Coordinates of C-alpha atoms in Angstrom, one line a residue:
M1 CA 85.1 -53.5 63.7
Q2 CA 82.3 -51.8 63.5
R3 CA 82.8 -51.3 66.8
L4 CA 85.5 -49.8 67.0
L5 CA 85.6 -48.0 63.9
A6 CA 82.6 -45.7 65.6
A7 CA 84.3 -45.4 69.7
L8 CA 87.2 -43.6 66.5
L9 CA 85.2 -41.1 65.1
L10 CA 83.8 -40.7 68.1
L11 CA 87.1 -40.3 70.2
G12 CA 87.6 -37.8 67.0
T13 CA 84.6 -36.1 68.1
A14 CA 85.4 -35.4 70.7
T15 CA 88.7 -34.3 70.6
T16 CA 87.5 -31.9 68.1
A17 CA 84.4 -30.5 69.7
F18 CA 87.2 -30.2 72.7
A19 CA 89.7 -28.0 71.2
E20 CA 87.1 -25.9 69.2
A21 CA 88.0 -22.4 70.2
E22 CA 84.9 -19.7 68.9
A23 CA 85.1 -16.2 68.3
T24 CA 81.5 -13.7 68.6
L25 CA 81.0 -10.1 68.2
D26 CA 78.2 -8.5 70.4
R27 CA 77.2 -7.1 66.9
T28 CA 77.8 -7.2 63.7
E29 CA 75.8 -3.2 62.2
I30 CA 78.1 -0.3 63.9
T31 CA 78.7 3.5 63.0
A32 CA 83.0 5.0 62.3
L33 CA 82.8 6.0 66.1
D34 CA 81.1 3.0 67.4
N35 CA 83.1 0.3 70.3
L36 CA 82.5 -3.4 69.4
T37 CA 83.9 -5.9 71.9
L38 CA 84.9 -9.5 70.1
T39 CA 85.5 -12.7 71.8
L40 CA 87.5 -15.7 72.0
E41 CA 86.9 -18.8 73.8
V42 CA 88.4 -21.9 73.7
D43 CA 87.7 -25.4 76.5
D44 CA 91.7 -24.9 77.2
Q45 CA 93.5 -23.3 79.6
V46 CA 96.1 -20.5 78.0
E47 CA 98.5 -18.3 79.5
S48 CA 100.4 -17.0 76.6
R49 CA 98.9 -13.9 74.9
P50 CA 96.9 -14.1 70.9
D51 CA 99.2 -13.2 67.8
F52 CA 96.2 -9.7 67.4
S53 CA 98.2 -8.7 64.9
P54 CA 95.7 -9.7 61.9
L55 CA 93.3 -7.6 63.7
H56 CA 95.4 -4.6 63.1
R57 CA 94.6 -3.4 58.9
D58 CA 90.6 -2.4 59.3
F59 CA 90.8 -1.7 63.3
R60 CA 92.4 0.0 66.3
I61 CA 92.6 -2.6 69.2
L62 CA 91.4 -0.4 72.1
G63 CA 91.9 -3.4 74.4
S64 CA 91.5 -6.8 76.2
K65 CA 91.6 -9.1 78.8
R66 CA 91.7 -12.3 80.0
T67 CA 89.2 -13.9 82.1
L68 CA 89.2 -18.2 83.0
I69 CA 86.0 -20.0 83.8
S70 CA 86.6 -22.5 85.6
S71 CA 84.0 -25.6 87.2
H72 CA 83.4 -28.8 88.8
S73 CA 82.0 -31.7 88.1
S74 CA 82.1 -35.5 89.0
A75 CA 84.9 -36.2 85.9
G76 CA 87.1 -33.0 87.2
R77 CA 87.5 -29.6 86.4
D78 CA 86.8 -28.0 83.7
V79 CA 88.9 -24.4 82.4
R80 CA 88.1 -22.2 79.8
T81 CA 90.1 -19.2 78.2
R82 CA 88.0 -16.3 77.3
W83 CA 89.9 -13.1 75.9
Q84 CA 87.3 -11.0 75.0
I85 CA 89.3 -7.4 73.2
T86 CA 88.1 -3.5 72.8
L87 CA 87.8 -2.4 69.2
R88 CA 87.2 0.4 67.4
P89 CA 86.8 0.1 63.2
R90 CA 89.5 2.3 60.7
S91 CA 87.3 2.6 57.7
S92 CA 83.7 2.1 56.6
G93 CA 81.8 -0.2 55.1
T94 CA 81.8 -3.6 55.2
L95 CA 84.7 -5.1 56.8
Q96 CA 86.0 -8.8 58.5
V97 CA 87.5 -9.9 61.5
P98 CA 89.9 -12.2 60.8
A99 CA 90.1 -15.6 62.0
L100 CA 92.5 -16.1 64.4
T101 CA 94.8 -18.9 67.0
L102 CA 93.4 -19.8 70.3
A103 CA 95.4 -23.1 71.5
E104 CA 96.4 -24.4 68.1
Q105 CA 92.5 -24.3 66.9
L106 CA 91.5 -21.3 63.8
T107 CA 88.5 -19.3 64.3
Q108 CA 85.7 -18.3 62.0
P109 CA 86.2 -15.3 60.7
I110 CA 83.4 -12.8 61.3
A111 CA 81.8 -9.6 58.4
I112 CA 80.2 -6.7 60.3
Q113 CA 79.0 -3.3 58.7
V114 CA 80.0 -0.1 59.5
A115 CA 78.1 2.5 58.7
E116 CA 79.7 6.3 57.4
V117 CA 79.5 9.5 60.3
S118 CA 79.5 12.7 58.7
P119 CA 81.9 15.5 60.0
A120 CA 79.3 17.4 61.9
M121 CA 78.3 14.3 63.3
A122 CA 82.1 13.0 64.1
G123 CA 82.2 17.2 66.0
Q124 CA 85.7 16.9 63.2
P125 CA 87.7 20.5 64.9
G126 CA 85.7 23.6 63.4
A127 CA 82.2 22.2 63.7
A128 CA 79.1 23.5 65.6
T129 CA 80.5 20.9 68.4
F130 CA 83.0 19.6 69.3
F131 CA 85.7 18.0 71.6
D132 CA 89.8 19.2 72.1
S133 CA 91.9 16.8 74.6
S134 CA 95.1 16.8 75.8
L135 CA 97.1 14.6 78.1
D136 CA 99.9 16.0 81.0
S137 CA 102.8 13.4 79.4
R138 CA 103.0 11.2 77.1
D139 CA 103.9 8.1 78.9
V140 CA 103.6 7.4 83.2
Y141 CA 104.4 4.8 85.8
L142 CA 102.0 2.3 86.9
K143 CA 99.8 2.4 88.6
G144 CA 101.3 6.8 88.6
Q145 CA 99.0 9.6 87.6
L146 CA 98.1 10.9 84.2
L147 CA 96.0 14.2 83.7
Y148 CA 93.5 13.9 80.8
T149 CA 91.7 17.4 80.0
A150 CA 88.8 17.2 78.3
R151 CA 87.2 20.5 76.2
I152 CA 83.5 20.2 74.4
Y153 CA 83.8 23.4 71.8
H154 CA 80.1 24.6 71.2
R155 CA 78.5 27.6 69.4
D156 CA 75.2 26.7 71.4
P157 CA 75.1 26.2 75.5
L158 CA 74.4 22.4 75.9
P159 CA 71.0 21.3 77.2
Q160 CA 70.6 20.5 80.7
N161 CA 70.0 17.1 80.3
A162 CA 73.0 16.5 78.3
R163 CA 75.2 14.0 79.6
L164 CA 79.2 13.4 80.0
I165 CA 80.5 9.8 80.6
A166 CA 83.8 9.7 81.7
P167 CA 87.6 8.2 79.2
S168 CA 87.8 5.1 79.2
A169 CA 91.2 3.5 79.8
G170 CA 91.0 -0.6 80.0
N171 CA 91.4 -2.0 83.9
S172 CA 93.1 1.4 84.9
E173 CA 91.0 3.9 88.3
V174 CA 89.6 7.0 86.4
H175 CA 88.8 9.8 88.3
E176 CA 86.6 13.2 87.6
L177 CA 88.8 15.8 89.0
G178 CA 86.2 19.1 90.5
E179 CA 83.8 21.0 88.8
R180 CA 83.0 21.0 85.2
Q181 CA 84.4 24.3 84.1
H182 CA 82.7 27.5 81.7
Y183 CA 83.6 29.5 79.6
S184 CA 84.2 31.6 76.8
G185 CA 87.4 30.8 74.4
E186 CA 87.7 31.3 69.7
F187 CA 88.7 28.7 67.3
R188 CA 89.3 29.5 63.7
G189 CA 87.8 33.0 64.3
A190 CA 85.2 31.9 66.3
N191 CA 83.4 32.3 69.3
Y192 CA 83.0 29.5 71.3
Q193 CA 81.8 28.5 74.9
I194 CA 83.6 26.3 76.8
T195 CA 82.9 23.4 78.7
E196 CA 86.2 22.1 80.6
Q197 CA 86.2 18.5 82.4
Q198 CA 89.6 16.7 84.3
Y199 CA 90.4 13.4 84.6
A200 CA 92.5 12.1 86.5
I201 CA 93.9 8.3 85.0
F202 CA 96.2 6.0 87.1
P203 CA 97.2 2.7 84.5
V204 CA 97.1 -1.1 86.6
E205 CA 99.2 -2.5 83.1
T206 CA 102.4 -1.8 82.5
G207 CA 103.3 -1.0 78.6
P208 CA 100.8 0.7 74.8
L209 CA 97.7 2.5 76.5
V210 CA 94.5 3.0 74.5
I211 CA 92.7 5.1 76.1
D212 CA 89.3 5.9 74.6
G213 CA 87.9 9.7 74.2
P214 CA 85.8 11.3 76.8
R215 CA 81.4 11.2 75.4
L216 CA 79.1 13.1 75.5
Q217 CA 75.3 12.2 75.1
L218 CA 73.2 14.9 73.4
P219 CA 69.1 14.5 72.8
R220 CA 67.7 14.3 69.4
T221 CA 65.4 17.3 68.8
A222 CA 64.7 18.4 64.7
D223 CA 67.1 20.6 64.6
Q224 CA 70.0 18.7 65.9
N225 CA 70.9 15.6 64.9
L226 CA 73.9 14.1 66.6
T227 CA 73.3 12.5 70.1
E228 CA 76.4 11.0 70.6
L229 CA 80.0 13.0 70.4
Q230 CA 83.2 11.5 71.1
G231 CA 86.8 12.7 71.6
E232 CA 89.9 11.9 70.3
T233 CA 91.4 8.5 71.4
L234 CA 95.2 9.0 72.4
E235 CA 97.9 6.6 73.1
V236 CA 100.4 7.0 75.8
E237 CA 103.2 4.9 77.4
V238 CA 103.5 3.4 81.0
L239 CA 106.6 2.1 82.2
E240 CA 107.4 -0.4 84.7
P241 CA 108.5 -0.1 88.0
A242 CA 112.0 2.7 88.7
H243 CA 111.7 1.3 92.2
R244 CA 110.9 -1.3 94.5
S245 CA 111.0 -0.6 98.5
T246 CA 112.4 -3.0 100.6
Q247 CA 108.5 -3.9 102.1
G248 CA 107.8 -4.1 97.9
S249 CA 105.2 -1.1 97.8
W250 CA 105.5 1.7 94.9
L251 CA 104.1 4.7 95.2
P252 CA 104.8 6.6 92.4
A253 CA 103.8 10.1 93.7
Q254 CA 103.8 14.0 92.9
S255 CA 104.6 14.6 96.6
L256 CA 104.1 12.5 99.9
S257 CA 103.5 14.2 103.4
L258 CA 103.4 12.0 106.9
E259 CA 102.1 13.7 110.2
E260 CA 101.6 12.3 113.9
S261 CA 99.3 13.2 116.9
W262 CA 100.0 11.5 119.8
S263 CA 99.2 12.4 124.1
P264 CA 100.3 9.7 126.2
P265 CA 99.7 10.4 129.8
Q266 CA 101.7 11.8 132.2
N267 CA 100.9 9.4 135.2
L268 CA 100.5 5.5 132.4
R269 CA 99.7 2.8 134.0
P270 CA 99.2 -0.9 133.0
G271 CA 96.2 -1.2 131.4
G272 CA 95.6 2.8 130.4
R273 CA 95.5 3.1 127.1
F274 CA 95.9 6.5 125.0
T275 CA 95.9 7.0 121.5
R276 CA 98.4 7.9 118.5
E277 CA 96.3 9.4 114.6
L278 CA 99.1 9.0 111.6
T279 CA 98.0 10.6 108.6
L280 CA 99.3 10.1 105.1
T281 CA 98.5 12.4 102.9
V282 CA 99.6 11.3 98.9
T283 CA 99.5 13.7 95.9
G284 CA 98.9 11.7 92.9
L285 CA 97.8 8.3 94.0
P286 CA 94.5 6.9 94.8
A287 CA 93.2 6.4 97.8
S288 CA 92.9 3.3 97.9
S289 CA 96.9 2.6 96.7
L290 CA 97.7 4.1 99.7
P291 CA 99.6 1.2 101.0
Q292 CA 99.1 1.3 105.9
L293 CA 101.3 2.5 108.0
V294 CA 101.5 0.9 111.7
S295 CA 102.3 -2.9 112.4
T296 CA 100.1 -4.3 115.1
E297 CA 102.5 -6.9 116.1
S298 CA 104.2 -6.5 119.6
D299 CA 105.3 -8.1 122.3
D300 CA 104.9 -5.4 125.0
S301 CA 101.9 -3.6 124.2
Y302 CA 98.8 -4.5 122.6
I303 CA 97.7 -2.3 119.7
E304 CA 95.0 -1.8 117.8
I305 CA 93.7 0.1 114.5
Q306 CA 90.3 1.3 115.9
N307 CA 89.2 3.2 112.6
V308 CA 91.1 4.5 109.2
S309 CA 89.4 7.0 106.7
L310 CA 89.8 7.2 103.1
S311 CA 89.8 10.6 101.4
E312 CA 89.8 12.3 98.5
S313 CA 90.0 15.5 96.9
A314 CA 90.5 17.6 93.7
S315 CA 93.9 20.5 92.8
Q316 CA 95.8 21.9 90.4
F317 CA 98.6 18.9 90.5
G318 CA 95.7 16.1 90.9
L319 CA 93.5 13.9 92.9
V320 CA 95.0 14.1 96.5
S321 CA 94.7 11.4 98.8
T322 CA 94.1 11.0 102.4
R323 CA 95.1 7.9 104.7
R324 CA 94.2 8.2 108.1
E325 CA 94.4 5.7 110.6
T326 CA 94.1 6.2 114.1
V327 CA 95.5 3.9 116.8
S328 CA 94.9 2.5 121.1
I329 CA 98.3 1.3 122.1
E330 CA 97.9 -0.3 126.0
P331 CA 101.2 -1.4 127.7
L332 CA 101.4 -4.7 128.3
G333 CA 103.7 -4.1 131.5
S334 CA 105.3 -1.0 133.4
G335 CA 108.9 0.5 132.4
D336 CA 110.6 1.9 129.4
F337 CA 108.6 1.3 125.6
S338 CA 109.2 1.7 123.1
L339 CA 106.7 2.5 119.1
P340 CA 109.3 2.0 115.7
P341 CA 110.1 4.7 113.8
I342 CA 107.9 4.4 110.6
D343 CA 109.6 4.8 107.4
L344 CA 107.7 5.4 103.7
H345 CA 109.7 5.0 100.6
W346 CA 108.3 6.7 97.4
W347 CA 108.9 7.7 93.5
D348 CA 109.3 11.5 93.2
V349 CA 107.7 11.9 90.1
S350 CA 108.6 15.7 89.2
L351 CA 112.0 14.8 90.6
D352 CA 112.4 11.2 88.9
R353 CA 114.0 10.2 92.0
A354 CA 113.3 7.5 95.1
R355 CA 112.4 9.4 98.5
H356 CA 112.7 9.4 101.2
A357 CA 109.7 10.1 104.4
A358 CA 109.7 8.8 108.0
L359 CA 108.8 9.5 111.9
P360 CA 111.2 8.1 114.8
A361 CA 110.5 5.8 117.1
R362 CA 108.5 7.3 120.1
R363 CA 108.9 6.4 123.2
F364 CA 107.0 6.7 126.6
H365 CA 107.6 5.4 130.1
V366 CA 104.8 3.3 132.4
E367 CA 104.8 3.8 135.8
A368 CA 104.2 0.7 138.2
P369 CA 101.5 -0.3 139.7
P370 CA 102.0 2.0 144.3
L371 CA 102.6 -0.8 146.7
V372 CA 100.7 -0.7 149.4
D373 CA 102.8 0.1 153.0
S374 CA 102.6 -1.6 155.0
A375 CA 101.8 -0.3 159.6
A376 CA 105.0 -0.6 161.6
A377 CA 104.7 -2.8 164.4
G378 CA 104.7 -1.3 168.1
V379 CA 106.9 -3.1 169.7
G380 CA 106.3 -2.3 173.7
S381 CA 109.0 -1.9 175.5
L382 CA 110.7 -3.9 178.9
D383 CA 110.0 -1.8 182.1
A384 CA 113.8 -0.6 183.7
N385 CA 112.9 -1.6 187.3
P386 CA 116.0 -3.8 188.8
L387 CA 115.5 -7.9 188.6
S388 CA 115.7 -9.8 191.9
G389 CA 114.1 -13.6 192.9
P390 CA 111.0 -14.4 191.4
R391 CA 110.6 -12.0 188.6
L392 CA 114.6 -13.1 187.6
Y393 CA 113.7 -17.0 187.0
L394 CA 110.1 -15.4 185.1
L395 CA 112.5 -13.2 182.7
I396 CA 114.5 -17.0 181.5
G397 CA 111.7 -19.0 181.3
L398 CA 110.6 -15.8 179.0
L399 CA 114.0 -16.1 177.5
T400 CA 114.1 -19.9 177.6
L401 CA 110.2 -20.4 175.9
L402 CA 111.4 -16.9 173.3
S403 CA 114.4 -19.9 172.2
I404 CA 112.1 -22.4 171.4
V405 CA 109.4 -20.8 170.0
S406 CA 111.7 -19.1 167.5
S407 CA 114.3 -22.3 167.2
L408 CA 110.1 -24.1 166.2
G409 CA 109.9 -21.3 164.0
W410 CA 112.7 -21.2 162.0
L411 CA 112.1 -24.5 161.4
Y412 CA 108.3 -24.2 160.1
T413 CA 110.3 -21.2 157.6
W414 CA 112.9 -23.2 155.9
S415 CA 110.1 -25.7 155.5
K416 CA 107.3 -22.8 154.1
L417 CA 110.8 -22.3 151.7
K418 CA 111.0 -25.4 150.5
K419 CA 107.8 -25.9 149.2
Y420 CA 107.6 -21.8 147.9
Q421 CA 110.6 -23.6 146.1
A422 CA 108.7 -26.4 144.5
D423 CA 105.6 -24.2 144.2
N424 CA 107.7 -21.6 142.1
S425 CA 107.8 -22.8 139.1
A426 CA 103.6 -23.8 138.9
E427 CA 102.9 -20.7 139.2
E428 CA 105.5 -19.5 136.8
K429 CA 104.0 -21.5 134.5
E430 CA 100.2 -20.1 135.7
E431 CA 101.9 -15.9 135.2
E432 CA 102.9 -17.6 131.5
I433 CA 99.1 -19.1 130.9
R434 CA 97.7 -15.9 131.8
R435 CA 100.0 -13.5 130.2
Q436 CA 99.0 -16.1 126.8
R437 CA 95.6 -15.9 126.6
K438 CA 96.7 -11.3 127.4
L439 CA 97.4 -11.9 124.0
L440 CA 94.6 -14.5 122.4
L441 CA 91.8 -12.1 123.6
A442 CA 94.0 -9.1 122.3
N443 CA 94.9 -11.2 119.1
D444 CA 90.7 -11.6 119.1
R445 CA 89.6 -7.9 119.0
A446 CA 91.8 -7.5 116.7
E447 CA 90.8 -10.1 114.7
R448 CA 86.7 -8.5 115.2
N449 CA 87.9 -5.3 114.2
T450 CA 90.0 -6.2 110.3
F451 CA 87.0 -8.2 109.9
Q452 CA 85.0 -5.3 110.2
A453 CA 86.4 -3.3 107.8
L454 CA 86.5 -6.4 105.4
A455 CA 82.8 -7.3 105.2
I456 CA 82.4 -3.4 104.8
A457 CA 84.8 -3.1 101.6
C458 CA 82.8 -6.6 100.6
Q459 CA 79.3 -5.1 100.8
Q460 CA 80.6 -2.2 98.9
N461 CA 82.2 -4.6 96.0
N462 CA 85.6 -2.2 96.4
A463 CA 88.3 -4.8 95.3
A464 CA 91.7 -3.2 95.5
L465 CA 90.5 -2.3 99.4
A466 CA 89.3 -5.8 100.0
K467 CA 92.2 -7.4 99.2
A468 CA 93.9 -5.2 101.6
R469 CA 91.9 -5.3 104.3
L470 CA 91.8 -9.7 103.4
T471 CA 95.7 -10.3 104.1
E472 CA 94.7 -7.6 107.2
W473 CA 92.6 -10.1 108.8
A474 CA 94.4 -13.2 107.9
Q475 CA 97.3 -11.6 109.6
N476 CA 94.9 -11.3 113.0
F477 CA 93.1 -14.6 112.6
W478 CA 96.3 -17.3 111.9
P479 CA 99.0 -14.9 113.8
E480 CA 101.0 -18.0 114.3
R481 CA 101.4 -17.1 110.7
H482 CA 103.8 -14.7 108.4
I483 CA 100.9 -13.7 105.5
D484 CA 102.2 -11.0 104.0
C485 CA 99.6 -11.7 100.6
L486 CA 96.6 -13.5 99.6
E487 CA 99.1 -16.7 98.5
D488 CA 99.6 -16.5 102.6
I489 CA 96.5 -17.1 102.9
G490 CA 95.6 -20.0 100.6
D491 CA 98.1 -22.0 102.3
A492 CA 97.1 -21.0 105.3
A493 CA 93.5 -22.0 105.0
R494 CA 93.4 -25.0 102.9
N495 CA 90.3 -24.4 101.3
Q496 CA 89.5 -25.1 98.0
T497 CA 86.1 -22.5 98.3
L498 CA 87.9 -19.2 99.4
D499 CA 91.4 -20.1 97.2
Y500 CA 89.0 -20.1 93.5
L501 CA 87.7 -16.9 95.4
I502 CA 91.2 -15.4 96.0
L503 CA 91.4 -16.3 92.3
D504 CA 88.8 -14.1 90.7
L505 CA 89.6 -11.6 93.3
E506 CA 93.1 -11.2 91.4
Q507 CA 91.6 -11.8 88.1
Q508 CA 88.6 -9.3 87.8
L509 CA 91.9 -6.4 89.9
H510 CA 93.9 -7.9 87.1
D511 CA 90.6 -7.1 84.6
D512 CA 88.1 -5.1 86.0
A513 CA 88.1 -4.2 88.9
S514 CA 84.4 -2.7 88.5
F515 CA 82.2 -5.5 88.3
W516 CA 83.7 -7.7 91.4
Q517 CA 80.8 -8.7 94.3
G518 CA 82.3 -9.7 97.3
D519 CA 79.5 -11.0 99.2
L520 CA 80.9 -14.4 97.1
L521 CA 83.9 -13.7 99.2
M522 CA 82.1 -12.8 102.5
Q523 CA 80.0 -16.0 103.1
A524 CA 83.8 -17.8 102.7
I525 CA 85.3 -15.9 104.7
D526 CA 82.3 -16.0 107.9
T527 CA 81.7 -19.9 107.7
L528 CA 85.8 -19.7 108.7
R529 CA 85.6 -18.5 111.6
R530 CA 82.0 -19.7 112.3
R531 CA 84.1 -23.1 112.1
R532 CA 86.7 -22.1 114.6
Q533 CA 84.6 -20.9 116.9
H534 CA 82.6 -24.5 116.7
Q535 CA 85.7 -26.3 116.5
Q536 CA 86.6 -24.3 120.3
E537 CA 83.3 -24.3 121.6
A538 CA 84.0 -28.0 121.4
V539 CA 87.6 -28.1 122.5
T540 CA 85.9 -26.5 126.3
N541 CA 82.7 -28.6 127.3
S542 CA 84.7 -31.9 126.4
A543 CA 86.8 -30.2 128.4
S544 CA 84.4 -29.4 131.2
E545 CA 82.6 -33.0 131.1
P546 CA 83.6 -35.1 134.6
T547 CA 84.9 -38.0 134.8
F548 CA 83.7 -41.2 136.5
L549 CA 86.2 -43.7 137.6
Q550 CA 84.1 -47.7 138.1
A551 CA 84.8 -48.8 141.4
S552 CA 86.4 -52.0 141.6

């Protein structure tokens, strides 16, 4: 009986510990201008968003993200769900983070101390130094551009070591546009010096988006107690995509242009190469969002992307991004060839309608290889002298011999023709094998090039670029499969480690891509490539081993 009670007590304790939800703060003493991070964690996989409405009473929610933490042990797989919420207090004094429900469990409330901030230190309009922030719109499409202009009004010149930190908006991309501008102006009759900086913000989630204003960090001096100033927090609405193309892309932009440069040789022959350069220029999108322009899949040509260059610049309309692809084209035969048209569907945010940019199909001719002319055999002429006597008998003998030789030659030709017909199918098979080997070599070159591009993206810890390069590499590594997304890569690889790394990549892209590290993904891809190389070497070695027959 005692053992039974002890077992039940242990089971109840274990169940309670498994389902326990925890709440922690990164700090408990802040000022009214500071942000704090609330972390909620539970030993379970929670897909739905918890109810954060109790927080609205004393705090403003500036952003949140969910993270799944997976671990493996001999007992199985354990999953923890972690939510991180960025908060800003609405008032000063003693505030309390209320109990929240997570996986049907309540967290413990937490008390914090919020210190007051004077109007001068808060940088209110009319103070010696203050912010004035503005947006070009109060709503923006998903992945579209939002222009944020920050102006710092200051009566005295800013110190040389003053630091301006860009605004933050959850997981959105923020790009600084151009150089800072300095000019003079007035505010409420007082003269000010104005420092202006513009930013481009690209949201990655739909719904309300809170933009935490930029921060100005100043050195503490005897005459100045203000050490940090923050711009106003603004809120916008992020709209769902209004249109998706048949390729599944969504490109909201101010303008888009597609250009090409190519010059195939006049006397192009099989084995020859020429290059084609494609340039995509978009205003209102980051370079990492621009799609690949050329497909390397072709039955009659070997198409290889030699180089991809991405660049960004600032203009009065925002961020201008350029993607330039240099493509090498090698026809695999002779005759007339055609490159497929390139179509891009995008959304004009100025006119709020779908638009289309395209390059037509391009045709070129490949000449057949020159044939070697055979020299004409000379035929001797017979003497026209009249034949008589022995010469006539000699001519009759020669004609008889020629007839016999011709008959034997016909029989020999007929036997050779039968043998040729029997061997013709074998030659066709060998030709098909040679063609497959050539295509395999071309695919290997494309795989190596895309692997190098993926390695560069992983070394730069660029999650968005790594996702695109990973898909391009997988299309060449498994050419027999139809791969369009990361889920297709997991099905093709059937590798648990790669599945977890792809899940981590998608999670980081969804939450905060700046924290992503590409070294583990690079190791997993390199392991797959080495494993295939070892398998191919083993097959080659087994095929080359001699076979010994035992005499009976």
